Amino acid sequence: MSHHRLVKAAMVAGFAFLWLPILLLVIYAFSADRIPFQWGGFSLRWFQALAANERLVESALLSLRVAAGAATLAVLLGGAAGWALARFGPFRGRALFGALIGAPLVLPEVVTGLSLLLLFVALDALTGWPAGRGATTVLLAHATLGAAFVAVVVQARLAESDRSLEEAAMDLGATPFTAFRTVTLPLIAPALAAGWLLAFTLSLDDVVIASFVSGPAGTTLPMALFSMLRLGLTPEVNALGAVVVIAVGGMLALAALLLRPRRG
Amino acid sequence: MKPLLRAEALTKRFGGTLALDALDLEIAEGEFFALLGGSGSGKSTLLRIIAGFETPDSGRLLLDGHDIAATPPWARPVNMMFQSYALFPHMNVADNVAYGLRRAGVARADVTGRVASALAMVGLSGFERRKPHQLSGGQRQRVALARSLVMRPRLLLLDEPLGALDAGLRERTGFELRALQRETGAAFVMVTHDQEEALALADRVALLDGGRIAQVGAPRAIYERPASRFVARFLGAANVLEGRAMEGRFDSAEAGATFAGDIPAHTAAIALRPERIRVAVAAEGANTARGVVEDVAFRGDDSLVLVRLTGGATLRVAHAEEDGAPPMRGADVYLAWDAEAVVALPA
């Protein structure tokens, strides 16, 4: 019995360690006091102030657009790469391709950010595209990072499934395209959904890479937050945190629902 | 019978290894054919070439007289049952079986009927809504079989069809496979590494070695008349003894014995099955030998006795239970066999 209690206590302590700071942030978002983390009675004034802060709202909307675009692009590129790595056999340059796809996973973000910045500047000078830096370049950079994660997830999913499945489909009269559509795609769909959410979250979260490759018209929410912090903290930040926590929590619940093991 | 499938000088190379070496083969309509061989013998490559998953480097593959070597798998009237069964995990049993019919554009009403009768044929009526992960190994095998047979193929390929089943289920499933083959009238081509399976199920067996056919024929014929040392050893683990043929006799120094029987002049070696050798009280002349018992292993209906002959070779002798107790280890024994038991190997 005491052993059971100990386990329970450890679990509570663990959750407290993880969630208490976030809980505090959400609670103090509803405080009326000017000073963050000082209780001044229940109030929604900081949420109102947040809604009125056009710069923040704009950067939040931009972040969501960039994250959605980057996640979609990452799923397309990373999904194809993961499929190729898992199913195309030992093609020429496979090892190099795998290493390059996975590079953003292990490279420091500063290096990724800087190298992408150099690429965009050089491209701009050579071809005139992308003209300057902003939301587009952030989207492309985040798609690069997200594709690495999607490729890994998709490759793992395919590696654990039988590679004769596609052959069986073709044996039964399916062209390679039909076999992909009716067998491969349903198999990797949960991995693609999980990869999309991963890439979306990564993009929403990133300050470092965005700071490198962004320009005047490309201030994402984390960047805006970061610059606000330098000027001094207001409970507006708490309110914003609360909104983000609730939004992310909702999305995670959705992801869990999508990825739940289906039976019968 | 008319040949359904004909392979002419099929050759396939993977990098530096020769998987198929100018292989010729004929499979008749409606026969149960087994491709038997060890790993690396080329049997799986041949099956994959027939299915269309590999293209031969050279040679021709004729189905009903038409060369199909360049036809992709989805356009061949050939279906395959995979060793892993390869059931689509996200589809239920009915959708798995209906998959090929839907690709072929069969009308919806006909699909339902054909799926139901295919499942009835393999004894899985009532399992339509189950997912593959809810089935036992034997049931999965039947679904895979139904999924191939529902296409009414002229030729069904089976890759180690009994390989993933429990020992108890194998025998029964083997009989069922043969019944299905007779019922559907399709030609079955089975790949296996298990000689018992091949001999028991097939009308004809081809034994493959190094990408070539070592021997092809009815199970009894190749078991009793092996064409080479390799075939004799592979099927039933016969004793193979080296020596020289002269004047209708075969002298083997390593056996310390002379073999008499039907021995042509070009005989390269002699095969002698363990169950055809008996322990004798005394021995003299041809078709007898002398040796010391090295070891005895009880196997249920018989005992395997290893006898080191005076010439140095070790002979495997199957001593039947009804012949009394087997000789003890270390005992001096005489061995004898009939002239009909002596099989002359030309190569």
XYZ file of C-alpha atoms in Angstrom:
611
model
C 0.000 0.000 0.000
C 2.761 2.460 0.931
C 4.583 1.561 -2.281
C 1.438 2.387 -4.199
C 1.203 5.736 -2.420
C 4.825 6.514 -3.193
C 4.221 5.936 -6.878
C 1.172 8.167 -6.714
C 3.115 10.918 -4.951
C 5.900 10.709 -7.521
C 3.360 11.021 -10.301
C 1.743 14.072 -8.696
C 5.151 15.692 -8.181
C 6.069 14.972 -11.793
C 2.903 16.496 -13.161
C 3.270 19.482 -10.834
C 6.816 20.042 -12.101
C 5.618 19.982 -15.681
C 2.317 21.774 -15.407
C 2.448 24.140 -12.421
C 4.305 26.923 -14.254
C 1.796 26.727 -17.084
C -1.114 26.642 -14.667
C 0.259 29.709 -12.860
C 0.594 31.499 -16.174
C -3.035 30.776 -17.023
C -4.286 31.761 -13.556
C -2.427 35.081 -13.476
C -3.767 35.911 -16.922
C -7.068 36.478 -15.156
C -5.525 38.792 -12.514
C -6.491 42.483 -12.568
C -3.096 43.681 -11.294
C -0.643 45.511 -13.569
C 2.278 43.573 -12.254
C 2.467 40.040 -13.612
C 2.304 37.309 -10.959
C 0.650 39.498 -8.355
C -3.009 38.713 -7.720
C -5.349 41.691 -7.963
C -8.738 40.057 -8.237
C -10.390 38.322 -11.199
C -10.522 40.270 -14.408
C -10.600 39.795 -18.173
C -8.940 43.175 -18.865
C -5.714 41.694 -20.188
C -7.605 39.576 -22.671
C -9.357 42.722 -23.848
C -6.043 44.522 -24.045
C -4.629 41.593 -25.991
C -7.521 41.649 -28.455
C -6.933 45.366 -28.914
C -3.203 44.928 -29.517
C -3.197 44.838 -33.278
C 0.477 44.078 -33.607
C 0.203 40.937 -31.482
C -3.003 39.727 -33.095
C -1.501 40.261 -36.522
C 1.663 38.357 -35.662
C -0.447 35.567 -34.144
C -2.459 35.236 -37.339
C 0.744 35.336 -39.394
C 2.238 32.606 -37.199
C -0.792 30.402 -37.727
C -0.675 30.912 -41.491
C 3.055 30.249 -41.659
C 2.736 27.171 -39.431
C -0.118 25.724 -41.485
C 1.713 26.374 -44.771
C 5.026 25.049 -43.483
C 3.388 21.929 -42.022
C 1.581 21.189 -45.296
C 4.738 21.632 -47.358
C 6.685 19.543 -44.825
C 4.157 16.708 -45.099
C 4.425 16.681 -48.906
C 8.237 16.791 -49.014
C 8.960 14.769 -45.879
C 6.294 12.177 -46.700
C 7.796 11.602 -50.148
C 11.307 11.416 -48.686
C 10.271 8.966 -45.955
C 8.514 6.797 -48.535
C 11.556 6.805 -50.804
C 13.873 5.901 -47.930
C 11.643 3.069 -46.741
C 10.538 1.540 -50.034
C 12.824 2.370 -52.957
C 15.522 -0.115 -51.995
C 19.234 0.674 -51.968
C 19.209 3.373 -54.668
C 22.365 5.305 -55.507
C 23.054 7.999 -52.922
C 20.492 6.666 -50.453
C 22.772 7.051 -47.429
C 23.661 10.619 -48.358
C 20.004 11.448 -49.013
C 18.973 10.026 -45.626
C 21.688 11.971 -43.831
C 20.772 15.236 -45.564
C 17.042 14.805 -44.867
C 17.772 14.212 -41.195
C 20.362 16.973 -40.863
C 17.996 19.620 -39.433
C 17.212 17.199 -36.586
C 20.767 17.270 -35.299
C 22.131 20.624 -36.512
C 21.915 23.499 -34.029
C 19.075 25.834 -35.035
C 21.565 28.682 -35.295
C 23.420 26.824 -38.040
C 20.226 25.912 -39.879
C 19.001 29.482 -39.608
C 22.236 31.036 -40.787
C 22.677 28.646 -43.721
C 19.108 29.232 -44.867
C 19.602 32.964 -44.601
C 22.698 32.722 -46.813
C 20.755 30.594 -49.285
C 17.857 33.049 -49.475
C 20.169 36.029 -49.914
C 22.107 34.273 -52.667
C 18.898 33.129 -54.386
C 17.478 36.626 -54.234
C 20.633 38.037 -55.788
C 20.714 35.395 -58.527
C 17.054 34.980 -59.463
C 15.169 37.805 -57.760
C 13.175 35.273 -55.743
C 12.323 35.295 -52.885
C 12.229 39.121 -53.066
C 13.544 40.189 -49.705
C 12.798 38.248 -46.561
C 9.533 37.857 -44.698
C 6.708 35.384 -44.139
C 7.606 33.346 -47.260
C 11.180 32.716 -46.215
C 10.081 31.796 -42.671
C 7.555 29.368 -44.143
C 10.210 27.753 -46.362
C 12.675 27.498 -43.483
C 10.094 25.914 -41.194
C 9.041 23.500 -43.940
C 12.680 22.351 -44.193
C 12.809 21.677 -40.470
C 9.362 20.040 -40.399
C 10.110 17.816 -43.422
C 12.914 16.160 -41.449
C 10.481 15.177 -38.710
C 7.795 14.010 -41.122
C 10.333 11.907 -43.063
C 11.452 10.162 -39.882
C 7.890 9.451 -38.727
C 6.764 8.170 -42.146
C 9.862 6.045 -42.644
C 9.393 4.439 -39.218
C 5.745 3.711 -39.954
C 6.577 2.079 -43.304
C 9.539 0.169 -41.904
C 7.261 -1.668 -39.485
C 4.770 -2.631 -42.198
C 5.268 -5.455 -44.674
C 6.844 -4.291 -47.919
C 5.034 -6.974 -49.893
C 1.750 -5.132 -49.274
C 2.246 -2.927 -52.328
C 3.366 -5.930 -54.366
C 0.226 -7.790 -53.309
C -1.863 -4.842 -54.478
C -0.111 -4.811 -57.867
C -0.466 -8.578 -58.135
C -4.220 -8.083 -57.730
C -4.351 -5.647 -60.642
C -3.498 -2.273 -59.109
C -1.162 0.017 -61.041
C 1.637 1.485 -58.894
C -0.348 4.687 -58.504
C -3.506 2.846 -57.400
C -1.460 0.682 -55.041
C -0.038 3.839 -53.483
C -3.466 5.443 -53.175
C -5.307 2.414 -51.794
C -2.627 0.726 -49.697
C 0.407 2.919 -48.935
C -1.470 6.157 -48.283
C -3.987 4.712 -45.783
C -1.076 2.984 -44.061
C 0.928 6.167 -43.567
C -2.054 8.507 -43.044
C -1.720 8.514 -39.227
C 2.011 9.209 -39.596
C 1.285 12.071 -42.004
C -1.279 13.575 -39.609
C 1.097 13.263 -36.659
C 3.913 14.712 -38.776
C 1.738 17.650 -39.813
C 0.939 18.451 -36.188
C 4.604 18.100 -35.219
C 5.711 20.443 -37.999
C 2.898 22.869 -37.131
C 3.921 22.975 -33.477
C 7.614 23.328 -34.343
C 6.877 26.286 -36.593
C 4.598 27.937 -34.040
C 7.318 27.543 -31.437
C 10.433 28.635 -33.305
C 12.225 31.916 -32.578
C 15.797 31.183 -33.622
C 15.411 30.191 -37.260
C 12.653 32.740 -37.789
C 14.885 35.510 -36.422
C 17.514 34.655 -39.042
C 15.355 34.393 -42.118
C 12.545 36.827 -41.340
C 12.262 40.394 -42.534
C 10.217 43.508 -41.792
C 6.866 41.973 -42.792
C 7.495 38.628 -41.163
C 7.229 39.003 -37.411
C 5.827 35.773 -36.035
C 4.179 35.509 -32.648
C 7.216 34.101 -30.791
C 9.335 36.877 -32.273
C 6.820 39.526 -31.185
C 6.659 37.991 -27.719
C 10.394 37.927 -27.453
C 10.716 41.600 -28.329
C 7.923 42.448 -25.858
C 9.853 40.700 -23.105
C 12.811 42.972 -23.692
C 10.646 46.045 -23.118
C 9.212 44.657 -19.916
C 6.504 42.153 -19.064
C 2.800 42.954 -18.882
C -0.015 40.551 -17.980
C -0.942 40.748 -21.654
C 1.790 38.194 -22.166
C 0.110 35.950 -19.612
C -3.191 36.301 -21.423
C -1.524 35.424 -24.712
C 0.084 32.418 -23.052
C -3.289 31.275 -21.789
C -4.798 31.541 -25.265
C -1.923 29.564 -26.778
C -2.143 26.866 -24.085
C -5.857 26.421 -24.688
C -5.420 26.351 -28.469
C -2.538 23.868 -28.344
C -4.393 21.733 -25.793
C -7.376 21.580 -28.124
C -5.170 20.593 -31.033
C -3.396 17.876 -29.070
C -6.765 16.455 -28.065
C -7.738 16.443 -31.732
C -4.493 14.717 -32.673
C -5.017 12.072 -29.994
C -8.520 11.509 -31.333
C -7.203 11.150 -34.900
C -4.402 8.803 -33.927
C -6.307 6.582 -31.498
C -5.875 2.909 -32.378
C -8.909 1.855 -34.354
C -10.406 -1.541 -33.669
C -12.817 -3.718 -35.563
C -0.983 -31.996 -71.373
C -0.674 -28.593 -72.994
C 1.944 -26.380 -71.341
C 0.450 -23.340 -69.628
C 3.729 -21.717 -68.734
C 7.040 -22.127 -70.459
C 10.358 -20.670 -69.349
C 13.106 -20.658 -71.956
C 16.707 -19.991 -70.920
C 15.665 -17.576 -68.169
C 18.701 -15.799 -66.747
C 18.781 -13.335 -63.898
C 21.767 -11.758 -62.236
C 21.817 -9.705 -59.014
C 25.100 -7.840 -59.008
C 27.751 -10.522 -59.245
C 25.571 -13.506 -58.325
C 23.741 -15.586 -60.867
C 20.260 -16.227 -59.460
C 18.901 -18.024 -62.528
C 21.227 -19.710 -64.977
C 19.531 -20.281 -68.360
C 16.656 -22.119 -66.729
C 14.140 -24.075 -68.815
C 10.817 -25.167 -67.364
C 7.345 -26.226 -68.454
C 4.264 -26.166 -66.269
C 1.118 -27.867 -67.532
C -2.421 -26.625 -67.187
C -4.030 -27.614 -63.893
C -1.015 -29.243 -62.302
C 0.355 -28.766 -58.807
C 4.006 -27.949 -59.276
C 6.626 -27.486 -56.572
C 9.855 -25.506 -56.865
C 12.085 -27.055 -54.243
C 15.494 -25.838 -53.193
C 17.653 -24.396 -50.462
C 18.255 -20.698 -49.938
C 20.005 -19.127 -52.901
C 18.836 -21.859 -55.257
C 16.875 -19.329 -57.333
C 13.405 -20.678 -56.534
C 12.113 -17.393 -55.128
C 13.622 -15.392 -57.987
C 11.854 -17.679 -60.461
C 8.545 -17.186 -58.630
C 8.993 -13.409 -58.611
C 9.798 -13.426 -62.322
C 6.637 -15.410 -63.037
C 4.629 -12.941 -60.895
C 6.252 -10.007 -62.691
C 8.127 -8.422 -59.769
C 11.485 -9.124 -61.406
C 12.421 -8.943 -65.067
C 14.730 -11.596 -66.458
C 18.007 -10.384 -67.969
C 17.502 -12.746 -70.874
C 15.322 -15.641 -71.901
C 11.607 -15.908 -72.587
C 8.599 -16.517 -70.352
C 5.584 -17.763 -72.294
C 2.059 -17.953 -70.909
C -0.251 -19.677 -73.403
C 2.413 -19.063 -76.008
C 2.641 -15.297 -75.439
C 5.822 -13.785 -74.079
C 4.896 -12.048 -70.821
C 8.424 -11.241 -69.610
C 7.770 -7.521 -70.150
C 4.144 -7.502 -68.895
C 3.803 -5.717 -65.529
C 2.392 -7.709 -62.580
C -0.968 -5.908 -62.601
C -1.631 -7.004 -66.181
C -0.804 -10.717 -65.755
C -3.466 -13.397 -65.304
C -1.286 -14.799 -62.549
C -1.841 -14.332 -58.826
C 0.397 -14.903 -55.879
C -0.028 -15.828 -52.257
C 2.771 -14.189 -50.301
C 4.743 -15.902 -47.574
C 3.769 -13.145 -45.132
C 0.219 -13.266 -46.621
C 0.458 -9.455 -47.124
C -3.136 -8.846 -46.041
C -4.036 -5.157 -46.098
C -4.178 -4.296 -42.380
C -6.565 -1.353 -42.786
C -9.211 -3.403 -44.612
C -11.520 -6.076 -43.277
C -11.576 -9.604 -44.676
C -14.298 -8.886 -47.234
C -12.516 -5.779 -48.558
C -9.232 -7.664 -48.755
C -10.822 -10.385 -50.861
C -12.743 -7.842 -52.957
C -9.623 -5.744 -53.671
C -8.658 -7.446 -56.937
C -12.237 -7.627 -58.199
C -12.682 -3.896 -57.637
C -9.449 -3.169 -59.540
C -10.779 -5.291 -62.391
C -13.998 -3.259 -62.428
C -16.296 -6.156 -61.560
C -19.871 -4.981 -60.913
C -20.711 -4.307 -57.277
C -23.356 -7.031 -57.019
C -21.015 -9.639 -58.498
C -18.226 -8.623 -56.121
C -20.365 -9.451 -53.075
C -21.311 -12.843 -54.456
C -17.813 -13.801 -55.529
C -16.296 -12.701 -52.209
C -18.879 -14.757 -50.323
C -18.222 -17.883 -52.387
C -14.432 -17.460 -52.139
C -14.683 -17.177 -48.356
C -17.011 -20.179 -48.245
C -14.473 -22.154 -50.286
C -11.782 -21.608 -47.637
C -14.229 -22.084 -44.758
C -14.280 -18.483 -43.540
C -17.929 -17.531 -44.046
C -18.987 -15.156 -41.294
C -15.537 -13.567 -40.966
C -16.236 -10.774 -43.495
C -16.131 -7.902 -40.989
C -12.995 -9.028 -39.120
C -9.725 -7.170 -39.495
C -6.546 -9.185 -40.226
C -5.190 -8.560 -36.705
C -8.246 -10.308 -35.276
C -7.470 -13.561 -37.101
C -5.222 -16.495 -36.255
C -2.287 -17.413 -38.480
C -4.226 -20.189 -40.165
C -7.189 -17.921 -40.813
C -4.946 -15.255 -42.336
C -3.502 -17.841 -44.653
C -7.020 -18.732 -45.817
C -7.912 -15.097 -46.408
C -4.771 -14.694 -48.512
C -5.731 -17.811 -50.449
C -9.300 -16.569 -50.975
C -7.985 -13.171 -52.090
C -5.903 -14.823 -54.829
C -8.420 -17.478 -55.843
C -11.301 -15.036 -56.169
C -9.473 -13.674 -59.237
C -9.853 -17.115 -60.874
C -6.210 -17.176 -61.970
C -4.976 -19.719 -64.514
C -1.829 -19.899 -62.456
C -1.556 -19.394 -58.716
C 1.866 -18.853 -57.172
C 2.365 -19.833 -53.536
C 5.456 -18.657 -51.667
C 6.145 -21.085 -48.793
C 2.385 -21.500 -48.231
C 2.770 -23.640 -45.120
C 5.933 -21.966 -43.847
C 4.330 -19.713 -41.233
C 1.923 -22.332 -39.832
C 2.225 -24.470 -36.709
C 3.334 -28.045 -37.271
C -0.104 -29.408 -36.400
C -1.847 -27.217 -38.951
C 0.527 -27.932 -41.823
C -0.642 -31.407 -42.695
C -4.320 -30.459 -42.731
C -3.687 -27.263 -44.671
C -1.628 -29.229 -47.178
C -4.544 -31.546 -47.914
C -6.854 -28.540 -48.172
C -4.522 -26.863 -50.653
C -4.627 -29.926 -52.861
C -8.429 -30.096 -52.620
C -8.679 -26.398 -53.598
C -6.329 -26.971 -56.499
C -8.466 -29.830 -57.841
C -11.651 -27.836 -57.263
C -10.474 -24.696 -59.067
C -8.538 -26.445 -61.822
C -5.878 -23.713 -61.677
C -2.224 -24.596 -61.932
C -0.526 -24.129 -58.550
C 3.180 -23.358 -58.422
C 4.544 -23.603 -54.915
C 7.947 -22.558 -53.653
C 9.270 -24.469 -50.671
C 12.510 -25.441 -48.996
C 10.834 -28.406 -47.296
C 11.245 -31.593 -49.344
C 8.509 -33.445 -47.457
C 6.053 -30.676 -48.303
C 7.019 -30.745 -51.964
C 6.844 -34.529 -52.257
C 3.528 -34.730 -50.424
C 1.638 -31.990 -52.260
C 2.927 -31.687 -55.795
C 2.183 -33.618 -58.979
C 5.655 -32.702 -60.165
C 8.662 -31.341 -58.355
C 11.588 -29.349 -59.729
C 14.652 -29.374 -57.519
C 16.688 -26.209 -58.009
C 20.375 -25.790 -57.335
C 22.446 -22.723 -58.170
C 19.850 -21.244 -60.500
C 19.442 -24.424 -62.529
C 17.040 -27.314 -62.353
C 18.863 -30.292 -60.897
C 15.979 -32.642 -61.642
C 12.300 -32.418 -62.467
C 9.691 -35.146 -62.291
C 6.978 -36.858 -60.279
C 7.811 -37.015 -56.543
C 8.215 -40.801 -56.508
C 10.354 -40.793 -59.628
C 12.858 -38.257 -58.391
C 12.885 -39.755 -54.917
C 13.652 -43.221 -56.231
C 15.775 -42.302 -59.244
C 17.821 -39.240 -58.276
C 19.852 -37.932 -61.216
C 22.812 -36.681 -59.223
C 24.583 -36.740 -55.879
C 22.939 -33.397 -55.011
C 19.413 -34.715 -55.597
C 20.090 -37.925 -53.690
C 21.403 -36.004 -50.693
C 18.690 -33.329 -50.750
C 15.780 -35.768 -50.941
C 15.672 -38.071 -47.977
C 19.323 -37.689 -47.028
C 20.550 -40.764 -48.861
C 24.008 -42.230 -48.342
C 26.184 -41.289 -51.317
C 29.265 -43.417 -51.866
C 32.127 -42.722 -54.251
C 33.955 -45.364 -56.245
C 34.438 -46.863 -59.702
C 32.037 -48.716 -61.965
C 33.371 -51.768 -63.771
C 31.594 -54.610 -65.560
C 28.158 -54.052 -64.006
C 29.589 -53.670 -60.532
C 30.627 -50.678 -58.466
C 33.617 -50.854 -56.174
C 33.714 -48.323 -53.390
C 36.944 -48.100 -51.463
C 35.491 -45.701 -48.875
C 32.702 -48.198 -48.128
C 34.916 -51.231 -48.334
C 32.113 -52.828 -50.325
C 31.072 -53.848 -53.795
C 27.660 -52.852 -55.127
C 25.859 -55.071 -57.578
C 22.654 -54.186 -59.423
C 21.640 -52.094 -62.385
C 24.888 -50.211 -62.800
C 25.661 -48.564 -66.159
C 29.269 -48.025 -67.186
C 29.221 -44.228 -66.641
C 28.039 -44.416 -63.010
C 29.731 -41.696 -60.940
C 28.500 -42.640 -57.480
C 26.018 -44.839 -55.645
C 23.051 -43.746 -53.542
C 21.688 -45.994 -50.838
C 18.709 -44.973 -48.711
C 19.012 -45.474 -44.924
C 15.718 -47.397 -44.754
C 16.888 -49.924 -47.371
C 19.877 -51.096 -45.338
C 19.439 -53.841 -42.719
C 21.631 -55.225 -40.013
C 22.667 -58.801 -40.863
C 24.085 -61.676 -38.848
C 26.851 -62.361 -41.326
C 27.769 -60.887 -44.646
C 29.697 -62.032 -47.621
C 30.131 -60.851 -51.197
C 28.476 -57.954 -53.000
C 25.877 -55.656 -51.404
C 27.189 -56.231 -47.923
C 29.511 -54.262 -45.668
C 31.065 -54.380 -42.251
C 31.513 -51.666 -39.659
C 31.354 -50.385 -36.102
C 28.305 -48.631 -34.635
C 29.303 -45.031 -33.869
C 26.019 -43.828 -32.467
C 22.330 -44.675 -32.202
C 19.435 -42.200 -32.065
C 15.858 -43.279 -31.301
C 13.339 -41.548 -33.613
C 9.999 -43.123 -32.676
C 9.126 -45.532 -35.463
C 12.783 -46.322 -36.118
C 16.296 -45.713 -34.848
C 19.014 -43.971 -36.807
C 22.239 -45.966 -36.572
C 25.544 -44.456 -37.687
C 27.941 -47.154 -38.839
C 31.597 -46.482 -39.638
C 32.510 -48.880 -42.433
C 35.855 -50.617 -42.762
C 36.626 -48.340 -45.723
C 36.223 -45.218 -43.546
C 32.856 -43.862 -44.747
C 29.983 -43.459 -42.286
C 26.656 -44.935 -43.330
C 23.251 -43.813 -42.039
C 21.058 -46.827 -41.365
C 17.376 -46.610 -40.389
C 16.660 -49.556 -38.141
C 12.906 -50.269 -37.979
C 11.377 -50.980 -34.575
C 9.737 -54.230 -35.695
C 13.205 -55.651 -36.483
C 13.967 -55.723 -32.756
C 16.392 -53.745 -30.659
C 18.973 -51.729 -32.618
C 22.683 -52.658 -32.205
C 24.564 -51.060 -29.321
C 27.136 -48.312 -29.703
C 30.575 -49.800 -30.311
C 29.191 -53.089 -31.646
C 30.659 -54.774 -34.721
C 27.890 -55.173 -37.299
C 27.326 -56.607 -40.739
C 25.118 -54.671 -43.130
C 23.275 -55.914 -46.191
C 20.917 -54.493 -48.838
C 19.069 -55.687 -51.909
C 20.327 -55.119 -55.427
C 17.160 -53.031 -56.186
C 18.145 -50.613 -53.402
C 21.332 -49.647 -55.237
C 20.785 -46.422 -57.184
C 23.441 -45.562 -59.739
C 24.035 -41.806 -59.978
C 25.157 -40.564 -63.406
C 26.550 -37.347 -61.933
